[in-house]
CSV table of C-alpha atoms in Angstrom, one decimal:
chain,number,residue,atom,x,y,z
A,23,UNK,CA,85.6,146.4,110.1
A,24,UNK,CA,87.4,144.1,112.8
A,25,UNK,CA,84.7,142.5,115.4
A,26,UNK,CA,85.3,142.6,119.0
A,27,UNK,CA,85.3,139.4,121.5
A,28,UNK,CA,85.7,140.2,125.0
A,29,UNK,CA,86.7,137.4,127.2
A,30,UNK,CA,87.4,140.0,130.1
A,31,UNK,CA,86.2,139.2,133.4
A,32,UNK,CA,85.3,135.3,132.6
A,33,UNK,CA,86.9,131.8,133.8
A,34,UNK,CA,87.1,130.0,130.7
A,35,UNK,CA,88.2,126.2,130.6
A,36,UNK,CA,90.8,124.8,127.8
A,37,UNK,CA,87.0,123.6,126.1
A,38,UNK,CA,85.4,127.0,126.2
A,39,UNK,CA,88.8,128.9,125.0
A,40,UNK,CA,88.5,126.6,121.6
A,41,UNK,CA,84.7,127.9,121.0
A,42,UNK,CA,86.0,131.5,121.7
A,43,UNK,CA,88.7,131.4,118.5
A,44,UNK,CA,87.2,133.1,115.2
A,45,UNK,CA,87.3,130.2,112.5
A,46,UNK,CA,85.5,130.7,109.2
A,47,UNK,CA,84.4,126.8,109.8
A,48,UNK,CA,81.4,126.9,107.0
A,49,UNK,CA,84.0,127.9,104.5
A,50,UNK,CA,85.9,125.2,105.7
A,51,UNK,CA,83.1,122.4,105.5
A,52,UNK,CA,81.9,123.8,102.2
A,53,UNK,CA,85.4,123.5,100.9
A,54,UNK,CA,85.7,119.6,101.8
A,55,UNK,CA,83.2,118.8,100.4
A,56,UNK,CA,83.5,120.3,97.2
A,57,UNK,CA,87.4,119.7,96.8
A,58,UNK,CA,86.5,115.7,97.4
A,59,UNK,CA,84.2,115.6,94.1
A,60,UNK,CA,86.8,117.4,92.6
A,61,UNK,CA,89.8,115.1,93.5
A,62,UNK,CA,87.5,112.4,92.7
A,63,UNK,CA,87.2,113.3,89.4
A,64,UNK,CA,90.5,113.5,88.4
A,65,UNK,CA,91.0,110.1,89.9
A,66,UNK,CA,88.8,109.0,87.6
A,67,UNK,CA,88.6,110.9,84.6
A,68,UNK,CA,92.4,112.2,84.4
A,69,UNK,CA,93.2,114.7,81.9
A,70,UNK,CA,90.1,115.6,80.5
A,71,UNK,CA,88.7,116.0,84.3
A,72,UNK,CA,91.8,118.7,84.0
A,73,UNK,CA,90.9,120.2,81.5
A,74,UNK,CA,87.5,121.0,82.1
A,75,UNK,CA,88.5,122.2,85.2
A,76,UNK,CA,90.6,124.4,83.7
A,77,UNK,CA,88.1,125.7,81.7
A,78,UNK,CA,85.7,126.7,84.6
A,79,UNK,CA,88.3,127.7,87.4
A,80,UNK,CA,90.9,129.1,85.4
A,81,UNK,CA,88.9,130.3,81.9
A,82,UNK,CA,91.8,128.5,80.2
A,83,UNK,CA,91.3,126.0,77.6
A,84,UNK,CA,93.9,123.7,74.8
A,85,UNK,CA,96.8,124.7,77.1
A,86,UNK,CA,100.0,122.5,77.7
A,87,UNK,CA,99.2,120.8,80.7
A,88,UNK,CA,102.9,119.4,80.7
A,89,UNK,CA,104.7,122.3,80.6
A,90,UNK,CA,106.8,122.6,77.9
A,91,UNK,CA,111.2,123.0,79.0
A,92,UNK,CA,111.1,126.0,76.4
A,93,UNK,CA,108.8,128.0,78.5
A,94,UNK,CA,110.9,127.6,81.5
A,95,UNK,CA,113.7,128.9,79.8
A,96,UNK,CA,111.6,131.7,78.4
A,97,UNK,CA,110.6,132.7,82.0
A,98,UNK,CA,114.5,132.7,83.1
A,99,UNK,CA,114.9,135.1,79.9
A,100,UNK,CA,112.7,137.8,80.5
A,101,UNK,CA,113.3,137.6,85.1
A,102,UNK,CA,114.2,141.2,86.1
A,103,UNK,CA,117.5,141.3,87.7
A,104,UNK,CA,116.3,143.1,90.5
A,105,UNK,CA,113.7,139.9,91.2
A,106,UNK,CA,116.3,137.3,90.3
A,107,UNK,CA,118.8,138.3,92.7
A,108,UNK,CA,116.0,138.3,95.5
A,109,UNK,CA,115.1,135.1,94.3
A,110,UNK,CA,118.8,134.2,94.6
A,111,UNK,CA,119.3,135.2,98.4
A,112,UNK,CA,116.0,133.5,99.7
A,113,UNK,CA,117.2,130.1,98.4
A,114,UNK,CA,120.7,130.7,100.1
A,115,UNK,CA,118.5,131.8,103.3
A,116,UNK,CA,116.2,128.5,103.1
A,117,UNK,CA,119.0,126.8,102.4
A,118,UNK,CA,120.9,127.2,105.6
A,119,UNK,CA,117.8,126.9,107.7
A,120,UNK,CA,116.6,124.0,106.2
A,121,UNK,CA,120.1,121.7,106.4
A,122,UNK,CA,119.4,121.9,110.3
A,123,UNK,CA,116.5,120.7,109.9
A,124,UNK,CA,118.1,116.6,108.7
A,125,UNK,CA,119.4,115.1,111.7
A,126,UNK,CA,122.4,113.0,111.3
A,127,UNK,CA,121.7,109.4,111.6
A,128,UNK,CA,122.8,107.9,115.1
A,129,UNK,CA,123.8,104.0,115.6
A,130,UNK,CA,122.9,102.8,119.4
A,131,UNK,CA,124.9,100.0,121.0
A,132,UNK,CA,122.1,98.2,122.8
A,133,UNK,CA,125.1,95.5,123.9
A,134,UNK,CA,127.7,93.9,122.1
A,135,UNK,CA,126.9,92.8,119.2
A,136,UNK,CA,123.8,94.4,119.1
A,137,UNK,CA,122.9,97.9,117.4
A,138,UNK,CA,119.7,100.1,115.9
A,139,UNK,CA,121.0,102.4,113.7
A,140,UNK,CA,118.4,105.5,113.3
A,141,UNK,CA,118.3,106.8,109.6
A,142,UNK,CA,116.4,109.6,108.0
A,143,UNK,CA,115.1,108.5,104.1
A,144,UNK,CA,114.3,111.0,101.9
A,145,UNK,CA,111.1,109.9,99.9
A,146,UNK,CA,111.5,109.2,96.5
A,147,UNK,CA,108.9,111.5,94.3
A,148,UNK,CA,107.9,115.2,95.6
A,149,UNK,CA,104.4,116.9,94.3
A,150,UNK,CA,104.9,120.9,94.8
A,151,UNK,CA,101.8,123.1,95.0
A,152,UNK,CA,102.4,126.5,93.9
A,153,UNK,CA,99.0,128.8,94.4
A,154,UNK,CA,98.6,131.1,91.4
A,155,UNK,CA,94.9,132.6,91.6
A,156,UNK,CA,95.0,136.3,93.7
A,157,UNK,CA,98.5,136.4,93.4
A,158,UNK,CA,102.0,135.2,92.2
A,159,UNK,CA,104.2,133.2,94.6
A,160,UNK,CA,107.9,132.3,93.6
A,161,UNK,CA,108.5,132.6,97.3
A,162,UNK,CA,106.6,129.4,97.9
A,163,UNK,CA,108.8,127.6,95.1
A,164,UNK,CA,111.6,128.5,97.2
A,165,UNK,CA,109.8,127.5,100.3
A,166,UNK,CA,108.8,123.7,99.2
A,167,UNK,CA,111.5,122.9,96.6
A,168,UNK,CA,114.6,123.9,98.6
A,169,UNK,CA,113.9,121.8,101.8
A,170,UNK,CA,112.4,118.9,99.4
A,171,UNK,CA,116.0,119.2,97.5
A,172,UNK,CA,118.1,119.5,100.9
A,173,UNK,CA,116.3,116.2,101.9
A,174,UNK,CA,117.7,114.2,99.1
A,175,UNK,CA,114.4,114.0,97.4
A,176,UNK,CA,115.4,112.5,93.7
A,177,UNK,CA,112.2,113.7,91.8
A,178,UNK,CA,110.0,117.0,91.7
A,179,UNK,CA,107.0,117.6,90.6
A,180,UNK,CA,105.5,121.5,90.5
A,181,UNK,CA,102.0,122.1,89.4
A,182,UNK,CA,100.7,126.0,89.4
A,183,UNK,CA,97.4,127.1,87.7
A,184,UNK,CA,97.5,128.3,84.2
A,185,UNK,CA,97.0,132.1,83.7
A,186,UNK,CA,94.1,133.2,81.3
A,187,UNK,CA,96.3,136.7,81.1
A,188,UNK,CA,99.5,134.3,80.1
A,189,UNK,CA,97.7,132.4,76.9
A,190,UNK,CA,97.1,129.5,79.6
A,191,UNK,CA,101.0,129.2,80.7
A,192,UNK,CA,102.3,128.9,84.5
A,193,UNK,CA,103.4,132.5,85.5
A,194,UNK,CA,106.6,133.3,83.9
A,195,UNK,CA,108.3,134.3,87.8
A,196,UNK,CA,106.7,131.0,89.2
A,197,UNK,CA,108.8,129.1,85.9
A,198,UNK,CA,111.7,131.3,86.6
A,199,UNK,CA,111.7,130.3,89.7
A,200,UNK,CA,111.3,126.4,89.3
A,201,UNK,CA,114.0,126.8,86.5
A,202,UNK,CA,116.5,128.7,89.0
A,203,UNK,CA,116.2,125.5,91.3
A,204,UNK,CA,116.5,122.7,88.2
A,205,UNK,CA,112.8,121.4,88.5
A,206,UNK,CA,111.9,120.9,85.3
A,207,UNK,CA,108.8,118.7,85.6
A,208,UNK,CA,106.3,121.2,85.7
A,209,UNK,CA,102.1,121.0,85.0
A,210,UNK,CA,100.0,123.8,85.0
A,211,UNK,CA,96.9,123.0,86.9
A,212,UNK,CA,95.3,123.9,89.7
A,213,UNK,CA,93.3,124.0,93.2
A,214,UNK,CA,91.8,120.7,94.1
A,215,UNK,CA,92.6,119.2,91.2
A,216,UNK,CA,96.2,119.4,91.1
A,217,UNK,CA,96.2,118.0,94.5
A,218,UNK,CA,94.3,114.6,93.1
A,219,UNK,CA,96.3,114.7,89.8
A,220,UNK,CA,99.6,114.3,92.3
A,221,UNK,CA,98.0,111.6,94.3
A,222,UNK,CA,96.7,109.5,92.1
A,223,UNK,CA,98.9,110.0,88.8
A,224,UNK,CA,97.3,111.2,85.5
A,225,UNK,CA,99.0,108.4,83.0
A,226,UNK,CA,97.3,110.3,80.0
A,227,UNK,CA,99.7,113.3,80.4
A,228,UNK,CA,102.4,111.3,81.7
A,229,UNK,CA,101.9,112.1,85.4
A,230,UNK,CA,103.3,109.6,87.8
A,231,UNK,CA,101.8,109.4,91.5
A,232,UNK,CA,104.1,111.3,94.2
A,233,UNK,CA,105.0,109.6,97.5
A,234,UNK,CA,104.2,113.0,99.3
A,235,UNK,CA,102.7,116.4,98.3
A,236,UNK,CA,103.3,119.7,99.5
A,237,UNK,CA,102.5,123.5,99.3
A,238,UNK,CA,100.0,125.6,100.4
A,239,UNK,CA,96.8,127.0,98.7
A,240,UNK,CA,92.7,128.6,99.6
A,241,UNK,CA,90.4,125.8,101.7
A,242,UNK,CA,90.4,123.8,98.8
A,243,UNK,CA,93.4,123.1,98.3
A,244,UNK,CA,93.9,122.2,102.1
A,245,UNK,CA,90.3,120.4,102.0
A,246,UNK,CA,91.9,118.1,98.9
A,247,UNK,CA,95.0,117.7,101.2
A,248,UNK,CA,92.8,115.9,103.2
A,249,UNK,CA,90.6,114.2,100.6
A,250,UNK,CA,94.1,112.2,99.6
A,251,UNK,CA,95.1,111.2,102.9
A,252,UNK,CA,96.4,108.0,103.4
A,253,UNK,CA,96.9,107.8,99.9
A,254,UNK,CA,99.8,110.1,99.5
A,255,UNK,CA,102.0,111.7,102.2
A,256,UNK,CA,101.3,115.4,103.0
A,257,UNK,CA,102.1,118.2,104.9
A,258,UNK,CA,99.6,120.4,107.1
A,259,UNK,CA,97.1,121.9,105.4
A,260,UNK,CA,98.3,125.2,104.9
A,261,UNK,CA,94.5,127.1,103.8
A,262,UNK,CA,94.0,130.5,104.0
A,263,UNK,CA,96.4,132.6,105.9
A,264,UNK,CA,96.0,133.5,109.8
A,265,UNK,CA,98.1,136.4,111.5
A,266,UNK,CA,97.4,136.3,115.7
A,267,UNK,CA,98.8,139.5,117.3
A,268,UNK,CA,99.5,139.5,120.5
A,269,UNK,CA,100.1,142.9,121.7
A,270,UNK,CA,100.6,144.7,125.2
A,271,UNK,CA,99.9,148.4,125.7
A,272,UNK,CA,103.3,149.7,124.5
A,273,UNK,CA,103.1,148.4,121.3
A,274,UNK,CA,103.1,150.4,118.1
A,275,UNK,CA,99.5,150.5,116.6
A,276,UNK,CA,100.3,151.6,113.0
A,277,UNK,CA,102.7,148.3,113.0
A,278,UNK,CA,99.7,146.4,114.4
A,279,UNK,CA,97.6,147.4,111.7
A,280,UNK,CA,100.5,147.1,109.0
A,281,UNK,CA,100.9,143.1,109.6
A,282,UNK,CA,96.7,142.7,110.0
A,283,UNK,CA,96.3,143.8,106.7
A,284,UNK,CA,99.5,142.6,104.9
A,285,UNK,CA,98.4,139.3,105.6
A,286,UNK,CA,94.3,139.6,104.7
A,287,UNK,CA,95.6,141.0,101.3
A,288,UNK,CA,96.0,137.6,100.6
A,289,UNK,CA,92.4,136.0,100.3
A,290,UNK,CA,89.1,137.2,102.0
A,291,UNK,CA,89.4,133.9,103.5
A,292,UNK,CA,92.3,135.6,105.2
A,293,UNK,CA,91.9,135.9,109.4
A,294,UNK,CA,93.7,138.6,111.1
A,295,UNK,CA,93.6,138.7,115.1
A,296,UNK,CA,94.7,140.7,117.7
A,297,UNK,CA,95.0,139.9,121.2
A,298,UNK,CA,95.7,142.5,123.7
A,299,UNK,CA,95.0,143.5,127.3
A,300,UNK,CA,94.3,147.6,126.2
A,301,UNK,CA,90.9,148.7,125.3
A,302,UNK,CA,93.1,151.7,124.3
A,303,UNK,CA,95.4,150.0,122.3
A,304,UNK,CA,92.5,147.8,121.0
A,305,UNK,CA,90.7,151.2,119.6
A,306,UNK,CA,93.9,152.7,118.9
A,307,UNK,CA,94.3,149.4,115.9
A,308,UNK,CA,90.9,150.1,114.5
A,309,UNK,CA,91.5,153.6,113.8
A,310,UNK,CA,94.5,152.6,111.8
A,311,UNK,CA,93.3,149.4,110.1
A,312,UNK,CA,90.2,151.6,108.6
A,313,UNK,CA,92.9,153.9,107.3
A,314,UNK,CA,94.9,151.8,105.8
A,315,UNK,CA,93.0,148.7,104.6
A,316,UNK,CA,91.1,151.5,103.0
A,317,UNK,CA,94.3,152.7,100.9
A,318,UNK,CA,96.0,149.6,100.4
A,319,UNK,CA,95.8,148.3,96.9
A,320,UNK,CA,93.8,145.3,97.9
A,321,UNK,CA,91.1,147.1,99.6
A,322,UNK,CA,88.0,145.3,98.4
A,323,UNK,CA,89.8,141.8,99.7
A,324,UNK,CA,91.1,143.0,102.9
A,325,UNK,CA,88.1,144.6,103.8
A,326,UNK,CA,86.4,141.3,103.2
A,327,UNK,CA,88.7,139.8,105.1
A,328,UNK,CA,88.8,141.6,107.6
A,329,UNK,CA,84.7,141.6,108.1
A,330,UNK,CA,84.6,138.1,108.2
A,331,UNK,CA,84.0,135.8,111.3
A,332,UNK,CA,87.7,134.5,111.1
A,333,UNK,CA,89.1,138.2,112.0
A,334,UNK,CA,88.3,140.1,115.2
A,335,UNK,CA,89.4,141.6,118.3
A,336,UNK,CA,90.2,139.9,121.3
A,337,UNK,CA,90.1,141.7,124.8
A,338,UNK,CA,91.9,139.5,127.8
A,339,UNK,CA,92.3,140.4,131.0
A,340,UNK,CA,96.0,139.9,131.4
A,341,UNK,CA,98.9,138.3,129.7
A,342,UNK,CA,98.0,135.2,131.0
A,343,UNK,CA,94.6,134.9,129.2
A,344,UNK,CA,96.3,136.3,126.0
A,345,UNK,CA,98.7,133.2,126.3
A,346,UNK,CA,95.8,130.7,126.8
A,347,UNK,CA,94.1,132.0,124.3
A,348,UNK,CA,97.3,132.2,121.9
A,349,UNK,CA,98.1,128.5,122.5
A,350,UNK,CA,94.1,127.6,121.7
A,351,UNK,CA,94.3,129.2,118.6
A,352,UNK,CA,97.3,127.9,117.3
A,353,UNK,CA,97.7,130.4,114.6
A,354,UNK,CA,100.0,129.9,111.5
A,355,UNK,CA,101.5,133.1,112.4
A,356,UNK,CA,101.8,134.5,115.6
A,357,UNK,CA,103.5,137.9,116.7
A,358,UNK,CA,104.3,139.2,119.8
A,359,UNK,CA,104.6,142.8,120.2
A,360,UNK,CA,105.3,142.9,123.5
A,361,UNK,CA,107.6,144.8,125.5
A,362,UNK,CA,109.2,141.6,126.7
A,363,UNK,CA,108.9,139.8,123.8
A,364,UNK,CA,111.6,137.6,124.1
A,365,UNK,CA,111.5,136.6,127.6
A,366,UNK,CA,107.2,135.8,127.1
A,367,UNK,CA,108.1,134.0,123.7
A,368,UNK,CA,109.0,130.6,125.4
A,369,UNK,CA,105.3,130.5,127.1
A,370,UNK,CA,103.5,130.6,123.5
A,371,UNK,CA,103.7,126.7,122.8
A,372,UNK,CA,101.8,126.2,119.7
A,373,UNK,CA,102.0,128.2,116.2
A,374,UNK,CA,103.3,127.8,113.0
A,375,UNK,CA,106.1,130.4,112.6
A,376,UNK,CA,106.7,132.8,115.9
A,377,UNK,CA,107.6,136.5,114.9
A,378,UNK,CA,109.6,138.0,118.0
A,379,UNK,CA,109.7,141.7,118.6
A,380,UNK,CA,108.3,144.8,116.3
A,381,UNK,CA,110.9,144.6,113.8
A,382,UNK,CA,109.9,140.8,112.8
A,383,UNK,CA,107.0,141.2,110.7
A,384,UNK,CA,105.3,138.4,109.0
A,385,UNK,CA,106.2,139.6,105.4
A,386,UNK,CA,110.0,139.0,106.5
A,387,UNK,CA,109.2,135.4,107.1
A,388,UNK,CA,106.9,135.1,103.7
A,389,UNK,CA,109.8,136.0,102.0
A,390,UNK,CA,113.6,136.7,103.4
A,391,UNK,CA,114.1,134.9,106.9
A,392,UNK,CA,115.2,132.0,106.3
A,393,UNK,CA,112.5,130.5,107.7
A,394,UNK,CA,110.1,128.7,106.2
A,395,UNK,CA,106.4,129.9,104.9
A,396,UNK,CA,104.1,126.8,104.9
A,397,UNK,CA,102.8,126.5,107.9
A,398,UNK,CA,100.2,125.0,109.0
A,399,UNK,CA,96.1,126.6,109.3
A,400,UNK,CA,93.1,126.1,111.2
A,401,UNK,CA,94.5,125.5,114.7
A,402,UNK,CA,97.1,122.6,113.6
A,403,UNK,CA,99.8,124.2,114.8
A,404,UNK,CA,98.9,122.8,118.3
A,405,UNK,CA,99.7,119.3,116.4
A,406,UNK,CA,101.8,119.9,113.5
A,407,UNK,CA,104.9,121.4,112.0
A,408,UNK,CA,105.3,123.9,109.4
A,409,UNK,CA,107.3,122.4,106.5
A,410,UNK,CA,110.9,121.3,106.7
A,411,UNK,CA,113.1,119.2,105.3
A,412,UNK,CA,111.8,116.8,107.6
A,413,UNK,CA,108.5,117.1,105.5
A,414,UNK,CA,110.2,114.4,103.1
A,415,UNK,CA,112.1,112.0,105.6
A,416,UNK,CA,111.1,108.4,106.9
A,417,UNK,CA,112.9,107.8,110.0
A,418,UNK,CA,113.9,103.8,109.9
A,419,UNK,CA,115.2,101.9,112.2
A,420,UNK,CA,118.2,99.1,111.2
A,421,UNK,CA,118.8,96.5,113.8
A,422,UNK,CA,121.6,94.3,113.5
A,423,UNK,CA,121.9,91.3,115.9
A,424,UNK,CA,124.9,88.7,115.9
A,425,UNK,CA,124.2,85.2,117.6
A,426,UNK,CA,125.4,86.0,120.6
A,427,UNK,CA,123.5,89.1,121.3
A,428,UNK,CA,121.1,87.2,120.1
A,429,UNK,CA,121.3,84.2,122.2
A,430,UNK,CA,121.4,87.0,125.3
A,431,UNK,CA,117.5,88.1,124.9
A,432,UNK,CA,116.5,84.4,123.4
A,433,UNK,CA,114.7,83.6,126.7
A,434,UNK,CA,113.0,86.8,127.0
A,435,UNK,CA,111.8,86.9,123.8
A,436,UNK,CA,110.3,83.4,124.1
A,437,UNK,CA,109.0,84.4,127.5
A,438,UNK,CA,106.9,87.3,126.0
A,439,UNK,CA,105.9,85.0,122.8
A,440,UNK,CA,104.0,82.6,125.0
A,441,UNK,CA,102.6,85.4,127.3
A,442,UNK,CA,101.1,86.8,124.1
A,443,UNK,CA,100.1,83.1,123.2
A,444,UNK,CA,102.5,83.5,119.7
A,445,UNK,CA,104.3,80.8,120.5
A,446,UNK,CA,105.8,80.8,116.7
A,447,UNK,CA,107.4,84.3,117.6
A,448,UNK,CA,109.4,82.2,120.1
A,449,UNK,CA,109.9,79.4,117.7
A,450,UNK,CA,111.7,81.7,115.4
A,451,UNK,CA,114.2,82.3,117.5
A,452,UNK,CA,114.7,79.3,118.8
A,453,UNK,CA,115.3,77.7,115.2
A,454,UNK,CA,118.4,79.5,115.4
A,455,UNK,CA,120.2,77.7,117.9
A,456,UNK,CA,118.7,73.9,117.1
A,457,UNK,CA,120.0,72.1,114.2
């Protein structure tokens, strides 16, 4: 079910430790190329382009694209109490994380009379991507709105698929969930098109164009992230989910095999890797992964997963190779069962969301940490952050110069204008001191 790779016994440069990681890159290029036509269309056609995609993706059809405020409130009606107050703690969770994530803004005194002051600006409109095809996840309202909200953000936007099962409506826990954190602007579309709809507005249904979109999704949705780009601000693309275990020969196996197939229950896009220096640990895993994947409720999807060229077994020599090959990889979700977990967590440089020790499964994270859950796939994390709060700021800069601070660089300034051969750079200044 899980391939092997073994990179034992071979010097591999930084080059040949990229081709070793197991990427499902056809998927990936298939995915582009599709979700591009698909953004395209919207672009173009707006709501009927919608629509018909709703129709073939979703097998919805007539359905309130605009989400109506009642059904929001329906949602909140019917939310079990046991779900609501779960929903309920992971906002105050995300909430507390995500405040330390705005920095305070900090005014430098270059010299007297002369001062940058270094702001953080929230953007002003927020497009939320809330997947809804395999499964339901309020945790990723939670996850984009609260950090979007903490930011100062003044307008959200949530778009989920409609549900054939739900007469063509959002999920009633993803609408609880929006209506929990006061979004009411809510669509129900999804997949590529959602992603163009936010970029480039849909006036038919009343849509206005976001400033940045967020939210994770399959390799479309992460393939439309990019099909937008430089139109609208976005985060990573967060596409299917990847789980990199790095484990030594202490570690627990029936854990290992836990998290591997918690997370490929998600998508048979899923990847799920372990890293380890023990062949006996190694066969210890597969033993348990074909017992449980097998008795999971998702066995048809994690086994898929699990089969496919993103998942495998890696055999390293030592620690050192399992660290290389850690950092290449730059997996959304990395976790170290190691028996010195935290002291060897420092050396792993590049991942999404670190998961320290054997009692810090990923599902903690997905759900409960604190932390938060959209990170990003496909070996950005050696790049890019996860999102934050940060997600929706502009650092500016404000300089402020009175005449005599002024007057103190005029020469300089003039100097580098003529170097530059801009001599009306230097001009400018100087038409402050002439009458």
């Amino acid at each position: 079910m899980l391939r092997t790779i073994d990179l034992r016994g071979r010097e591999l440069s930084p080059a040949d430790m990229l081709a070793a990681v197991p990427r499902a890159t056809q998927a990936r290029a298939e995915a582009l190329d599709t979700a591009a036509r698909i953004v395209d269309d919207v672009r173009v056609r707006g709501g009927d382009a919608l629509r018909e995609q709703a129709e073939r993706f979703d097998r919805v059809v007539s359905h309130d694209i605009r989400v109506p405020a009642q059904h929001i409130a329906d949602a909140l009606e019917v939310l079990e109490p046991a779900v609501r107050a779960a929903l309920e703690e992971a906002i105050r969770r995300v909430r507390l994380a995500s405040a330390a994530q705005v920095p305070p803004t900090q005014i430098t005194e270059i010299g007297a009379g002369a001062t940058i002051t270094q702001r953080w600006q929230p953007v002003h409109r927020v497009g939320v991507y809330i997947p809804g095809g395999k499964a339901v996840y309020p945790s990723s309202v939670i996850m984009n709105v609260v950090p979007a909200q903490i930011a100062g953000v003044e307008q959200i936007a949530l778009a989920s698929p409609p549900q054939q099962d739900q007469g063509g409506r959002v999920h009633p826990t993803i609408l609880a969930a929006a209506g929990l954190l006061g979004v009411t602007e809510v669509y129900a579309m999804g997949g590529a098109g959602a992603i163009g709809a936010f970029a480039h507005g849909v006036a038919d249904i009343g849509l206005d164009p976001v400033d940045v979109l967020s939210g994770p999704g399959n390799n479309y949705v992460a393939s439309a992230k990019r099909a937008v780009a430089g139109v609208v601000g976005t985060d990573s693309e967060a596409g299917a989910t990847e789980i990199l275990v790095v484990a030594d020969a202490a570690a627990d196996p029936r854990l290992i095999a836990a998290d591997l197939v918690s997370q490929a229950e998600h998508d048979e896009q899923a990847s799920a890797v372990l890293v380890t220096d023990s062949p006996d640990l190694a066969q210890r895993v597969v033993a348990e992964v074909a017992s449980q994947a097998t008795s999971t409720r998702h066995a048809d999807r994690v086994a898929a997963a699990l089969d496919g060229p993103q998942s495998a077994i890696v055999l390293v020599d030592d620690r050192a190779m399992a660290t290389a090959f850690s950092n290449a990889y730059a997996p959304e979700h990395l976790e170290l069962h190691l028996a010195d977990a935290e002291s060897a967590a420092p050396s792993f440089t590049s991942a999404g969301a670190m998961f320290v020790g054997e009692h810090t499964p990923v599902s903690l994270g997905d759900y409960m940490a604190g932390s938060n859950h959209v990170l990003p796939t496909g070996g950005q994390a050696r790049y890019a952050p996860g999102l934050g709060a940060y997600t929706f700021l502009r650092p500016q800069q404000v300089i402020s110069y009175d005449r005599a601070a002024l007057a103190e660089v005029r020469a300089g300034v003039v100097a580098l204008a003529n170097t530059e051969v801009l001599p009306a750079h230097g001009e400018a200044v100087e038409a402050r001191f002439t009458a």
